Coordinates of C-alpha atoms in Angstrom, one line a residue:
Chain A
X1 CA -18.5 -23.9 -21.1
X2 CA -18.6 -22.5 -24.6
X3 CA -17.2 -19.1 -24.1
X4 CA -17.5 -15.6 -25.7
X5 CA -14.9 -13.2 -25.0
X6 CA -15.5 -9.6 -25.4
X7 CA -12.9 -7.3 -24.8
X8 CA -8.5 -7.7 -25.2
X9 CA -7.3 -5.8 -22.2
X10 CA -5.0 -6.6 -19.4
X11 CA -8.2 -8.1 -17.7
X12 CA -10.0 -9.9 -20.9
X13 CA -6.4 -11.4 -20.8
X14 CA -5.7 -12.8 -17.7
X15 CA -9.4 -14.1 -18.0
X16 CA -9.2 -15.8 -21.2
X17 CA -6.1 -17.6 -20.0
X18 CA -7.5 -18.7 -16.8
X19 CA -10.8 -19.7 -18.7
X20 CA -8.8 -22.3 -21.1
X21 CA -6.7 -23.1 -17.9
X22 CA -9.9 -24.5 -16.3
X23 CA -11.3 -26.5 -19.6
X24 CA -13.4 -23.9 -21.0
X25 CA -13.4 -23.2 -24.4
X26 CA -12.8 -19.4 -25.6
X27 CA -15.2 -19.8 -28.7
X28 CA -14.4 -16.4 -30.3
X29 CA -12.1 -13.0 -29.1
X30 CA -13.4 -9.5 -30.0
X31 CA -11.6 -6.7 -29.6
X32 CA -12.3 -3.0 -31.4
X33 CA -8.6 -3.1 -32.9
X34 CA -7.2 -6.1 -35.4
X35 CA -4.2 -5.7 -32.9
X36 CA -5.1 -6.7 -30.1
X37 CA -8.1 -8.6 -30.8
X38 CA -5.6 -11.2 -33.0
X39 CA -3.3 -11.1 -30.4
X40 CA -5.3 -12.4 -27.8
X41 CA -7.1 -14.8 -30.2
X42 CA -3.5 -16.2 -31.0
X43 CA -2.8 -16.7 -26.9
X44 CA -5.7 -18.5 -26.6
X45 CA -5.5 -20.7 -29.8
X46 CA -9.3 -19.0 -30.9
X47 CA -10.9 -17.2 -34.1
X48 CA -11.2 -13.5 -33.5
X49 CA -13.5 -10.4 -34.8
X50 CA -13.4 -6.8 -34.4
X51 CA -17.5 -7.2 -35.4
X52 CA -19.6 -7.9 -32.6
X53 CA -22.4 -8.6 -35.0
X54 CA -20.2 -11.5 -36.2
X55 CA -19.9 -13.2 -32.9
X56 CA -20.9 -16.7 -32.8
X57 CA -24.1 -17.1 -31.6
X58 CA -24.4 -20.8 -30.1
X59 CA -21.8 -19.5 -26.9
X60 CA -23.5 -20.6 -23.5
X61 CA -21.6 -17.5 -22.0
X62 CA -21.2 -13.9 -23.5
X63 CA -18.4 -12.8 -21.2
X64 CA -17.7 -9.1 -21.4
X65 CA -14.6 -7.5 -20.4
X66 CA -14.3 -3.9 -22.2
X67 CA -14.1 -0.2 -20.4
X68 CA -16.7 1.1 -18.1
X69 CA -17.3 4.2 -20.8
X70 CA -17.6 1.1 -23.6
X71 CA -19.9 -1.0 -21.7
X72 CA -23.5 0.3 -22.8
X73 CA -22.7 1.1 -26.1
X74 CA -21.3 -2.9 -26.6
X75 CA -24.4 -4.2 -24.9
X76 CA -26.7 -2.5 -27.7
X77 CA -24.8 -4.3 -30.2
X78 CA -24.4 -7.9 -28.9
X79 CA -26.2 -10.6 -30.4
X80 CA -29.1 -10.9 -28.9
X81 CA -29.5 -14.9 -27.7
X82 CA -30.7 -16.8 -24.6
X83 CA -27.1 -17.4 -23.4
X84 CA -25.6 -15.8 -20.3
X85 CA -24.3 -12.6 -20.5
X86 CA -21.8 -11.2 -18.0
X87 CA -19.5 -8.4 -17.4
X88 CA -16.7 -7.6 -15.4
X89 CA -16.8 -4.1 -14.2
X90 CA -16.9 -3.6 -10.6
X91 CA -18.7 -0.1 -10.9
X92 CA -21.3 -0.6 -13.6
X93 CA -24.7 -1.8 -12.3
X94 CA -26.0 -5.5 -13.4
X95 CA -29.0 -3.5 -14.5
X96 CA -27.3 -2.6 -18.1
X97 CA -28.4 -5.6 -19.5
X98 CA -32.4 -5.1 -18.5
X99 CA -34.4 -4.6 -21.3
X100 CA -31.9 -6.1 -23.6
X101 CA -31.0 -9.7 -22.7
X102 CA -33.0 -12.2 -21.1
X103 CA -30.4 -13.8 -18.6
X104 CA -27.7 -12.3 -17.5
X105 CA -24.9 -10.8 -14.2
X106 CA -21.6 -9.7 -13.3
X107 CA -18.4 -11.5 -12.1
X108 CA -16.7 -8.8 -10.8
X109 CA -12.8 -10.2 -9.9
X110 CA -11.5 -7.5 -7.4
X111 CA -7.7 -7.7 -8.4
X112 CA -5.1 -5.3 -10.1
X113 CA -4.3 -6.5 -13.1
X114 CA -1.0 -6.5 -15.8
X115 CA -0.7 -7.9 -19.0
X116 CA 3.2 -8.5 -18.4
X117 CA 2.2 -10.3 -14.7
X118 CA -0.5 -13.4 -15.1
X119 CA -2.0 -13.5 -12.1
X120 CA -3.4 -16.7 -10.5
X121 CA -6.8 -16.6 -10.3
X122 CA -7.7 -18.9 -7.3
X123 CA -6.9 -16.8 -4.6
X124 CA -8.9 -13.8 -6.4
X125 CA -12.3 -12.6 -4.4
X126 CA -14.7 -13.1 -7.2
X127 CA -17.9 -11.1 -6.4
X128 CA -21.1 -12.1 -8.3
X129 CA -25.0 -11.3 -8.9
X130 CA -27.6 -12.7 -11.4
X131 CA -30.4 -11.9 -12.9
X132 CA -32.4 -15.0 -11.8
X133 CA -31.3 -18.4 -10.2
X134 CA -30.3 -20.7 -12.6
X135 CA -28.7 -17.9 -14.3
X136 CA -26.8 -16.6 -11.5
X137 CA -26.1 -20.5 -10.8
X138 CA -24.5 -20.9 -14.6
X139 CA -22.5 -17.5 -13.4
X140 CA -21.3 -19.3 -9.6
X141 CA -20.2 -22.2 -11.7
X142 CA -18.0 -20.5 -13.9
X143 CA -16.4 -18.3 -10.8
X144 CA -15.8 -21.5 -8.8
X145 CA -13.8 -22.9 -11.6
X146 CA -11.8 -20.2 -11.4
X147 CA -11.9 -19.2 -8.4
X148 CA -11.6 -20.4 -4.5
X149 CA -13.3 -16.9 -3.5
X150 CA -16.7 -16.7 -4.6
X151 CA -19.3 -14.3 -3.0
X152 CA -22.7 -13.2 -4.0
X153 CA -22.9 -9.5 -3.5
X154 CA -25.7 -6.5 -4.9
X155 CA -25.0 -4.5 -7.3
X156 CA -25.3 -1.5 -5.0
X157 CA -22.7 -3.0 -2.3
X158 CA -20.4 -3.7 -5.3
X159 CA -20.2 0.1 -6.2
X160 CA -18.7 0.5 -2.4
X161 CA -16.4 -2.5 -3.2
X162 CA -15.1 -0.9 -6.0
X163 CA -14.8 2.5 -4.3
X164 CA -12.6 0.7 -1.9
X165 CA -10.7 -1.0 -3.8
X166 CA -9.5 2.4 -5.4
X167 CA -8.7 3.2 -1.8
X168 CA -6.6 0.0 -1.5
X169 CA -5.4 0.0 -4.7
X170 CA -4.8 2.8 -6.9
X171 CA -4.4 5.3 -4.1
X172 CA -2.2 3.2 -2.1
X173 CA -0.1 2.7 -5.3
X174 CA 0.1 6.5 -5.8
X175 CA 1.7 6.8 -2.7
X176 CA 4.5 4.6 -3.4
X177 CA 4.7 6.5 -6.5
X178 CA 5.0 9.8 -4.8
X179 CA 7.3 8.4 -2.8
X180 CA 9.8 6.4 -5.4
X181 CA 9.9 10.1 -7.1
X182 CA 10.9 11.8 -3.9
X183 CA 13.7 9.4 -3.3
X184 CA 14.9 9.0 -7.1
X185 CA 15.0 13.4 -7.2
X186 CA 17.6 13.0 -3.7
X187 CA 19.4 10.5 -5.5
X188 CA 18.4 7.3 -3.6
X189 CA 17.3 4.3 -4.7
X190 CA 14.2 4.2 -4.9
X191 CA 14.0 -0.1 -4.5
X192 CA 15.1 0.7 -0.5
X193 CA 11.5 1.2 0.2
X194 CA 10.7 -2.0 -1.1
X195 CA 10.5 -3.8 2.4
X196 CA 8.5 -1.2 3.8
X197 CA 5.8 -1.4 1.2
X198 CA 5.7 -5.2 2.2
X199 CA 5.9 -5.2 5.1
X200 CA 3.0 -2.8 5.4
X201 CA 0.7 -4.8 3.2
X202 CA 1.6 -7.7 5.5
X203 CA 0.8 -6.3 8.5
X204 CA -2.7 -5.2 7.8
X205 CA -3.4 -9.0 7.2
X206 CA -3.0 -9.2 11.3
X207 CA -4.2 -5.6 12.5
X208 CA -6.4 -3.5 11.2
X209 CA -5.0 -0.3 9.5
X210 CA -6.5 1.8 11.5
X211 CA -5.4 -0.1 14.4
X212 CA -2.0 -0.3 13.0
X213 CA -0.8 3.1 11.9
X214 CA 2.5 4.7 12.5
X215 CA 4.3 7.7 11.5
X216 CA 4.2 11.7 12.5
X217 CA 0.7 12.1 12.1
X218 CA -1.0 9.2 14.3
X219 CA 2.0 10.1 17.4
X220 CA 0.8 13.7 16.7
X221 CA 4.5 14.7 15.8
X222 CA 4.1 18.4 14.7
X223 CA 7.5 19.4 14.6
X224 CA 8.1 16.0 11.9
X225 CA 5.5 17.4 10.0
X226 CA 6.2 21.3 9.5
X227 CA 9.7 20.1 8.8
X228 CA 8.4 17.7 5.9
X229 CA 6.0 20.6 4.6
X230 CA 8.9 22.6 4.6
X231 CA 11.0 19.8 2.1
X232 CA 8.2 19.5 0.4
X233 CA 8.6 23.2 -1.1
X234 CA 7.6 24.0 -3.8
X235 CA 5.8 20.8 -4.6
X236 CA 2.3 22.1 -3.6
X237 CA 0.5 19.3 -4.8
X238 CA 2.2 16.8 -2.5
X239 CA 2.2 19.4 0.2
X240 CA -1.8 19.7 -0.1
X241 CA -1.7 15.7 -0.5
X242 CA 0.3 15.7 2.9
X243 CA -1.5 17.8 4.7
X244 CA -4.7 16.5 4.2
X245 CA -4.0 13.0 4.7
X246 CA -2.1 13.7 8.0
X247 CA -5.6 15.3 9.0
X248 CA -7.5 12.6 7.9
X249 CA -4.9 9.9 9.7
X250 CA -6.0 12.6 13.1
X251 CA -9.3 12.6 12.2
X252 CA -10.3 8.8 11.8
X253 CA -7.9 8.2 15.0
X254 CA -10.3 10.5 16.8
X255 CA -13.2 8.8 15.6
X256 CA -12.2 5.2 16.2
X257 CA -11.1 6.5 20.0
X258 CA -14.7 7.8 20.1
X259 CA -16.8 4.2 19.8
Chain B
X1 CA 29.3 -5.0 21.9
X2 CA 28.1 -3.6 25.4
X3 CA 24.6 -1.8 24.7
X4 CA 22.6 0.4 27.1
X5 CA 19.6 0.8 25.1
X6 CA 17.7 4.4 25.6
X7 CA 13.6 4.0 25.2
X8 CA 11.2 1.5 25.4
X9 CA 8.8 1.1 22.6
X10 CA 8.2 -0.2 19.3
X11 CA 11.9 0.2 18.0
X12 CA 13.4 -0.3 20.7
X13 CA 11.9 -3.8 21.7
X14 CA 12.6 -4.7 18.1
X15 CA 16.1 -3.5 18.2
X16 CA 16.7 -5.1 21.9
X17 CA 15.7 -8.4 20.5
X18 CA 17.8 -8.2 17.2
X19 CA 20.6 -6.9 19.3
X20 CA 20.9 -10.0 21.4
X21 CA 20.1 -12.3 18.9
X22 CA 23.0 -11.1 17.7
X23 CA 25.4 -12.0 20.3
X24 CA 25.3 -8.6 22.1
X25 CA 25.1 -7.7 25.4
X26 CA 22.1 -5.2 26.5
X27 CA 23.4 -3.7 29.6
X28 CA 21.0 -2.0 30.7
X29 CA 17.3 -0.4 29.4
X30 CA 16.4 2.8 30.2
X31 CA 12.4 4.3 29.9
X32 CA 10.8 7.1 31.5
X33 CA 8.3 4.8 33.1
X34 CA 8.8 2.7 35.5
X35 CA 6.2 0.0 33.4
X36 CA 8.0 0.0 30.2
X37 CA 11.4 0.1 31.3
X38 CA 10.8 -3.3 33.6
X39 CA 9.0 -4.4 30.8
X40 CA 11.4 -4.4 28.1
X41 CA 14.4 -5.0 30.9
X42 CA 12.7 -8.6 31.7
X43 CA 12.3 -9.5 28.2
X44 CA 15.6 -8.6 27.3
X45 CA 17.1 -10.2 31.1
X46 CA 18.7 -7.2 31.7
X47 CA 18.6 -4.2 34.5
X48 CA 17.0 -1.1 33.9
X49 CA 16.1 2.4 35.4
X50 CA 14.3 5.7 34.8
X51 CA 16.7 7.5 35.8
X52 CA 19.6 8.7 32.9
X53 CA 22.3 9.9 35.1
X54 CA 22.4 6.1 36.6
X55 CA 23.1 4.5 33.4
X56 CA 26.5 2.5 33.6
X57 CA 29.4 4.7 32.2
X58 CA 31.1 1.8 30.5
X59 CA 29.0 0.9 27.5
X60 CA 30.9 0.4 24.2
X61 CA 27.3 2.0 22.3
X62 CA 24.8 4.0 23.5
X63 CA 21.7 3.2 21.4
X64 CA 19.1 6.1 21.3
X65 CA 15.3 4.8 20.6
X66 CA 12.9 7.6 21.9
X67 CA 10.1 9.6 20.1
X68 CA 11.9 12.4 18.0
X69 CA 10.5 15.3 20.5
X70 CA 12.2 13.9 23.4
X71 CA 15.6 13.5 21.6
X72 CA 17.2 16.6 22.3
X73 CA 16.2 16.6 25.7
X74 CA 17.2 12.8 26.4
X75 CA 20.6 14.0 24.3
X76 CA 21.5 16.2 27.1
X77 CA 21.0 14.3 30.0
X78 CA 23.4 11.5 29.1
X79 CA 26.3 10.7 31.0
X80 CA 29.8 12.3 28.5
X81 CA 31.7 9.0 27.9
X82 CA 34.2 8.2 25.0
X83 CA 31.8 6.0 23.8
X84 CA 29.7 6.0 20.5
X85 CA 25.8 8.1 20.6
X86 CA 23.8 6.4 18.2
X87 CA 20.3 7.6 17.4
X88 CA 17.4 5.8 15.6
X89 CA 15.3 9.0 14.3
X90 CA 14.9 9.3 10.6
X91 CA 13.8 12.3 10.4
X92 CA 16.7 14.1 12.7
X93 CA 19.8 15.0 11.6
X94 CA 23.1 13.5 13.3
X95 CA 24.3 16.9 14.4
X96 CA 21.9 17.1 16.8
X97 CA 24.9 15.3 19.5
X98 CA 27.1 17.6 18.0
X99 CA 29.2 19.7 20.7
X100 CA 27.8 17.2 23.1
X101 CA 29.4 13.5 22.7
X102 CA 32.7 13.2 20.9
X103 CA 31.8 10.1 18.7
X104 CA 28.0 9.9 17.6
X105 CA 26.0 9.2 14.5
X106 CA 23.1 7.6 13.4
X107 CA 21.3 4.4 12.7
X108 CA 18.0 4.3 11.1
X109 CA 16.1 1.1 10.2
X110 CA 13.1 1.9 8.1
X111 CA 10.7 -0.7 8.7
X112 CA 6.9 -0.2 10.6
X113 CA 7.2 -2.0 13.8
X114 CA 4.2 -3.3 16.0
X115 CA 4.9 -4.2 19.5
X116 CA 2.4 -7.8 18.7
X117 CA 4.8 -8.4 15.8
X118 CA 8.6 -9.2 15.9
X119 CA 10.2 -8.0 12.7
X120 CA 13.1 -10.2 11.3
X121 CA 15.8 -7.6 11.0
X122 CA 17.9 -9.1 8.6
X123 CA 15.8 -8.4 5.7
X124 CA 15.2 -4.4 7.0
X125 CA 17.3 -1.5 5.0
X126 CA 19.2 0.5 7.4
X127 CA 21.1 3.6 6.9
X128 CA 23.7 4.6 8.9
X129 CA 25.8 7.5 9.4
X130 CA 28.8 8.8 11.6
X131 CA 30.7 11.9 13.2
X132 CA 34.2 10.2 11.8
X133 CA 35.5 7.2 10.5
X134 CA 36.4 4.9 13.3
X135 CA 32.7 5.8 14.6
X136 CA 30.7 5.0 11.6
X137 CA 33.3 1.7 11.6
X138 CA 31.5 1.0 15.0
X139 CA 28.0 1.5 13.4
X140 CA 28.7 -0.2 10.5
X141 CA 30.4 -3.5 12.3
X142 CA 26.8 -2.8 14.7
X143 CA 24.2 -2.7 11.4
X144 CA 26.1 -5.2 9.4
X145 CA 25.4 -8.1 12.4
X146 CA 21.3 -7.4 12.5
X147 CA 20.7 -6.8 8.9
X148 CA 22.2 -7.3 5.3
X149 CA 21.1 -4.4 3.5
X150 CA 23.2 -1.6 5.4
X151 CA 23.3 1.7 3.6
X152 CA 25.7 5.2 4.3
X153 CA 23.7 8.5 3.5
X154 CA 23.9 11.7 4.7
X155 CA 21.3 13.6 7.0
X156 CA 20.7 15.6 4.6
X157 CA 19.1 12.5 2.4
X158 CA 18.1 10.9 5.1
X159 CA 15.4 13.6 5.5
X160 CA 14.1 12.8 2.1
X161 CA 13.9 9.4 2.6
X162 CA 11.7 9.5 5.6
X163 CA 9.5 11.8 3.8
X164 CA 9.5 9.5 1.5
X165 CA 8.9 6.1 3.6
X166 CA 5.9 8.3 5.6
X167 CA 3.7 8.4 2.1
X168 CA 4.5 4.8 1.1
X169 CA 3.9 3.4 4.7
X170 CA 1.4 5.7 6.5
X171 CA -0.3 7.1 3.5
X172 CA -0.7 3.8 2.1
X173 CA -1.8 2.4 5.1
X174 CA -4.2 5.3 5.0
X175 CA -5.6 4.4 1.9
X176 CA -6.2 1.0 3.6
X177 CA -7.7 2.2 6.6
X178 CA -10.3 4.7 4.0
X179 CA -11.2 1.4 2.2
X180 CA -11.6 -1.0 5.1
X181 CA -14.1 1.9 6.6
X182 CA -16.0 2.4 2.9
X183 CA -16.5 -1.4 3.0
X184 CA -17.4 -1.8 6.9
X185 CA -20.1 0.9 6.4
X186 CA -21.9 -1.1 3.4
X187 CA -21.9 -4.6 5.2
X188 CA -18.7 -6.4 3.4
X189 CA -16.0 -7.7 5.6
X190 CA -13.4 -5.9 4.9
X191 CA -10.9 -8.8 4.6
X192 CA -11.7 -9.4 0.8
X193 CA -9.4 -6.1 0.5
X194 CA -6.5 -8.6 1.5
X195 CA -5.5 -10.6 -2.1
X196 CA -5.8 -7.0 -3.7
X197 CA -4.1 -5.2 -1.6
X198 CA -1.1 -7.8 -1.4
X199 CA -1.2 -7.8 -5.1
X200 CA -0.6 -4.3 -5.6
X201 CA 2.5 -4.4 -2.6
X202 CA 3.9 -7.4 -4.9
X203 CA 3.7 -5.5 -8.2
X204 CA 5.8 -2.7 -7.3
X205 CA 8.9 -5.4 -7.2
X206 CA 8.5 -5.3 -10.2
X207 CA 6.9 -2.7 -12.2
X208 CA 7.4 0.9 -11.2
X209 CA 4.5 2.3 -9.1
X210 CA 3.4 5.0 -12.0
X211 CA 4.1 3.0 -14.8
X212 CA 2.1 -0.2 -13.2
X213 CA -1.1 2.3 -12.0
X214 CA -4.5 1.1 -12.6
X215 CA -8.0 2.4 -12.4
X216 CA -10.2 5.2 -13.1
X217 CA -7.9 8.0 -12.9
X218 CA -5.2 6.6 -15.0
X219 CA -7.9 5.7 -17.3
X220 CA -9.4 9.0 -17.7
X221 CA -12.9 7.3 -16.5
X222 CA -14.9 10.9 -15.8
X223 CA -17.8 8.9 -15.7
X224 CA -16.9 6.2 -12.6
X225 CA -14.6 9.4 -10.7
X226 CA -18.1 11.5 -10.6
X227 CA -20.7 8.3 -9.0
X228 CA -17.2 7.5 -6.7
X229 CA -17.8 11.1 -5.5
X230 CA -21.2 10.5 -5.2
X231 CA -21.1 7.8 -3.2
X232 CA -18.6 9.6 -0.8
X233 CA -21.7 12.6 -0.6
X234 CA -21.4 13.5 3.4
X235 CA -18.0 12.5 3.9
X236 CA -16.1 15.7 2.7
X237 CA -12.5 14.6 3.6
X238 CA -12.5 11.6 1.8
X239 CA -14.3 13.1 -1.4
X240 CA -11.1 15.8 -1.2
X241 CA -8.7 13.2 -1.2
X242 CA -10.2 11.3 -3.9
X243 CA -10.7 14.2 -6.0
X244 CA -6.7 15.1 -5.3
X245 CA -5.1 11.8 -5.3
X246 CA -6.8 11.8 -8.7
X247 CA -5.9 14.4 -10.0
X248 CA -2.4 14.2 -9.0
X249 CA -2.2 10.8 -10.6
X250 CA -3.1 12.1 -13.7
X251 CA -0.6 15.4 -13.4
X252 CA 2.4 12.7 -13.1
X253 CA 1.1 10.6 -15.4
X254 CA 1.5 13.8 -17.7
X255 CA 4.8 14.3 -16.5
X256 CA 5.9 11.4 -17.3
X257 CA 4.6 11.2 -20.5
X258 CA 6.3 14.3 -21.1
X259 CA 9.8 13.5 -20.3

């Protein structure tokens, strides 16, 4: 497929690289900034624009991969054709394009991306929706050539999708980060946790996490607790972080023991 | 080295395994039931009681494994040999045999260990401590022969990195546990979590946890942190968590910015 690119950032990136990967052509790269929209371009051996109204307009597929904020206001000022257009955003509604194009969806690809780390897009769950069928056919197409994990999913399941994955994700990320600053201000290397964060990921591939939880909170462990409250002095973000999650850990134990 | 290994659980079927793999004898398991001692005991083709004051007196380590509550109490019942006390509690401090045993200290593997799942202890950072130097000699001849990465730190750091290990094991695998629920309640299996939640273990080798954050927080997205709150309406603990985890990504975002 002829190919669009809109957006430059660590996803549009990884995208556009994967797209030429699997013998699509990137017909054009915009980007709001010279910068990065030349940069990109000169990855993926393509002309580039920082003026969406100067996008080619013969592309089969308008592929849009910009912020959430950035989304609407890009929309309005696409060229208006009878190609696909498609973005990316796992929290944004397919229903920004209505009104405005005439086919159009979203390939949402549920994975934490870096522009310093390419990521291999086969093994990435790919989540997509249509506006009609043969459009949302043109859409299953592209994510099966990039993909070995293609679903079809709503719009309003994917808003719960993306809620969880900033669960998964982000959250769970922010607690290594909590803890990588804990260790590095007692002078420990922080890369000694670095099997533990495996090996926790791992397991969760074989038991639930629910099912699967260890630590103070889940054996009920009070004394543990007050005493990490206690080195956590001082830090009241961390301790309110601490706290509540430990309750939360009670809490959904409870629940589950409940069904 | 002759082991009697005190407690039955997760640890301690771990460690009983390792140890023998090893080349060491387990002399004898001790539980406080019946059904886990003869359990482990028959695993490990060893004898075993309930009873503390029968252990054999002629073990070259005595090899503590026991939730941290029951510690002190198991401490104190243990026949007084010459021999060396080791405990496995992260969290505890090594004085806690003080005035008791003559040669103790401590060995702490910090791994997440399921009773289902054997862990291969070679990989598993363990940090060991003792009350003098022929003793830690003994724990350090003991760690080195189940795992490579052998560490020496005080109880006094210790306590920090357990703190430290609870966020980026149990927290994380809280975050998990929130998502897997989110996506359980709105009809997706929850297994499509797995490649993204892999992903973000693997990145941490290699980017720092704050500097390689992603998502709406980091981004400043007001717009996708309100409908996420929205979405949470009736389920008050998780909105609070969203809203602080959020908000403390940002604050150390900030910080670090600042420094």
């Amino acid at each position: 497929m002829r190919i669009v690119l809109i957006g430059a950032g660590r996803l549009a990136t990884n995208l556009g690289v994967a797209l030429k990967k699997a013998g699509h052509e990137v017909a054009c790269v915009w980007s709001r900034t010279e910068a990065s929209a030349s940069s990109l371009a000169s990855i993926l051996d393509t002309i580039w624009t920082c003026q969406l109204e100067e996008l080619p307009t013969d592309a089969d597929v308008y592929l849009l991969s910009v912020t959430d904020q950035a989304l609407q206001e890009v929309i309005g000022k696409l060229p208006n054709t009878n190609s696909v257009y498609i973005h990316t955003a796992g929290s944004m509604p397919m229903q920004l394009f209505e009104g405005k194009m005439l086919h159009y969806g979203v390939f949402y690809p549920m994975q934490t991306f870096s522009k310093e780390k390419r990521v291999s897009f086969e093994q990435i769950p790919c989540f997509i929706e249509g506006s009609d069928q043969p459009t949302l056919d043109v859409i299953k197409t592209l994510a099966n050539s990039l993909s070995r994990k293609v679903y079809e999913l709503t719009s309003e399941q994917r808003q719960y999708l993306h809620l969880g994955s900033v669960f998964a994700c982000n959250f769970a990320n922010h607690c290594y980060a909590v803890a990588f600053s804990i260790l590095k201000q007692h002078g420990i290397k922080p890369e000694v946790l670095l099997p533990l964060i495996r090996e926790t990921a791992d397991k969760v591939e074989r038991i639930e996490p629910l099912k699967g939880q260890t630590g103070p909170a889940v054996r009920g462990d009070f004394n543990v607790m007050q005493h990490h409250l206690q080195l956590l002095e001082g830090q009241t973000m961390w301790q309110q972080l601490y706290n509540e999650i430990s309750e939360d850990i009670q809490r959904m134990q409870k629940t589950e023991a409940e069904l």
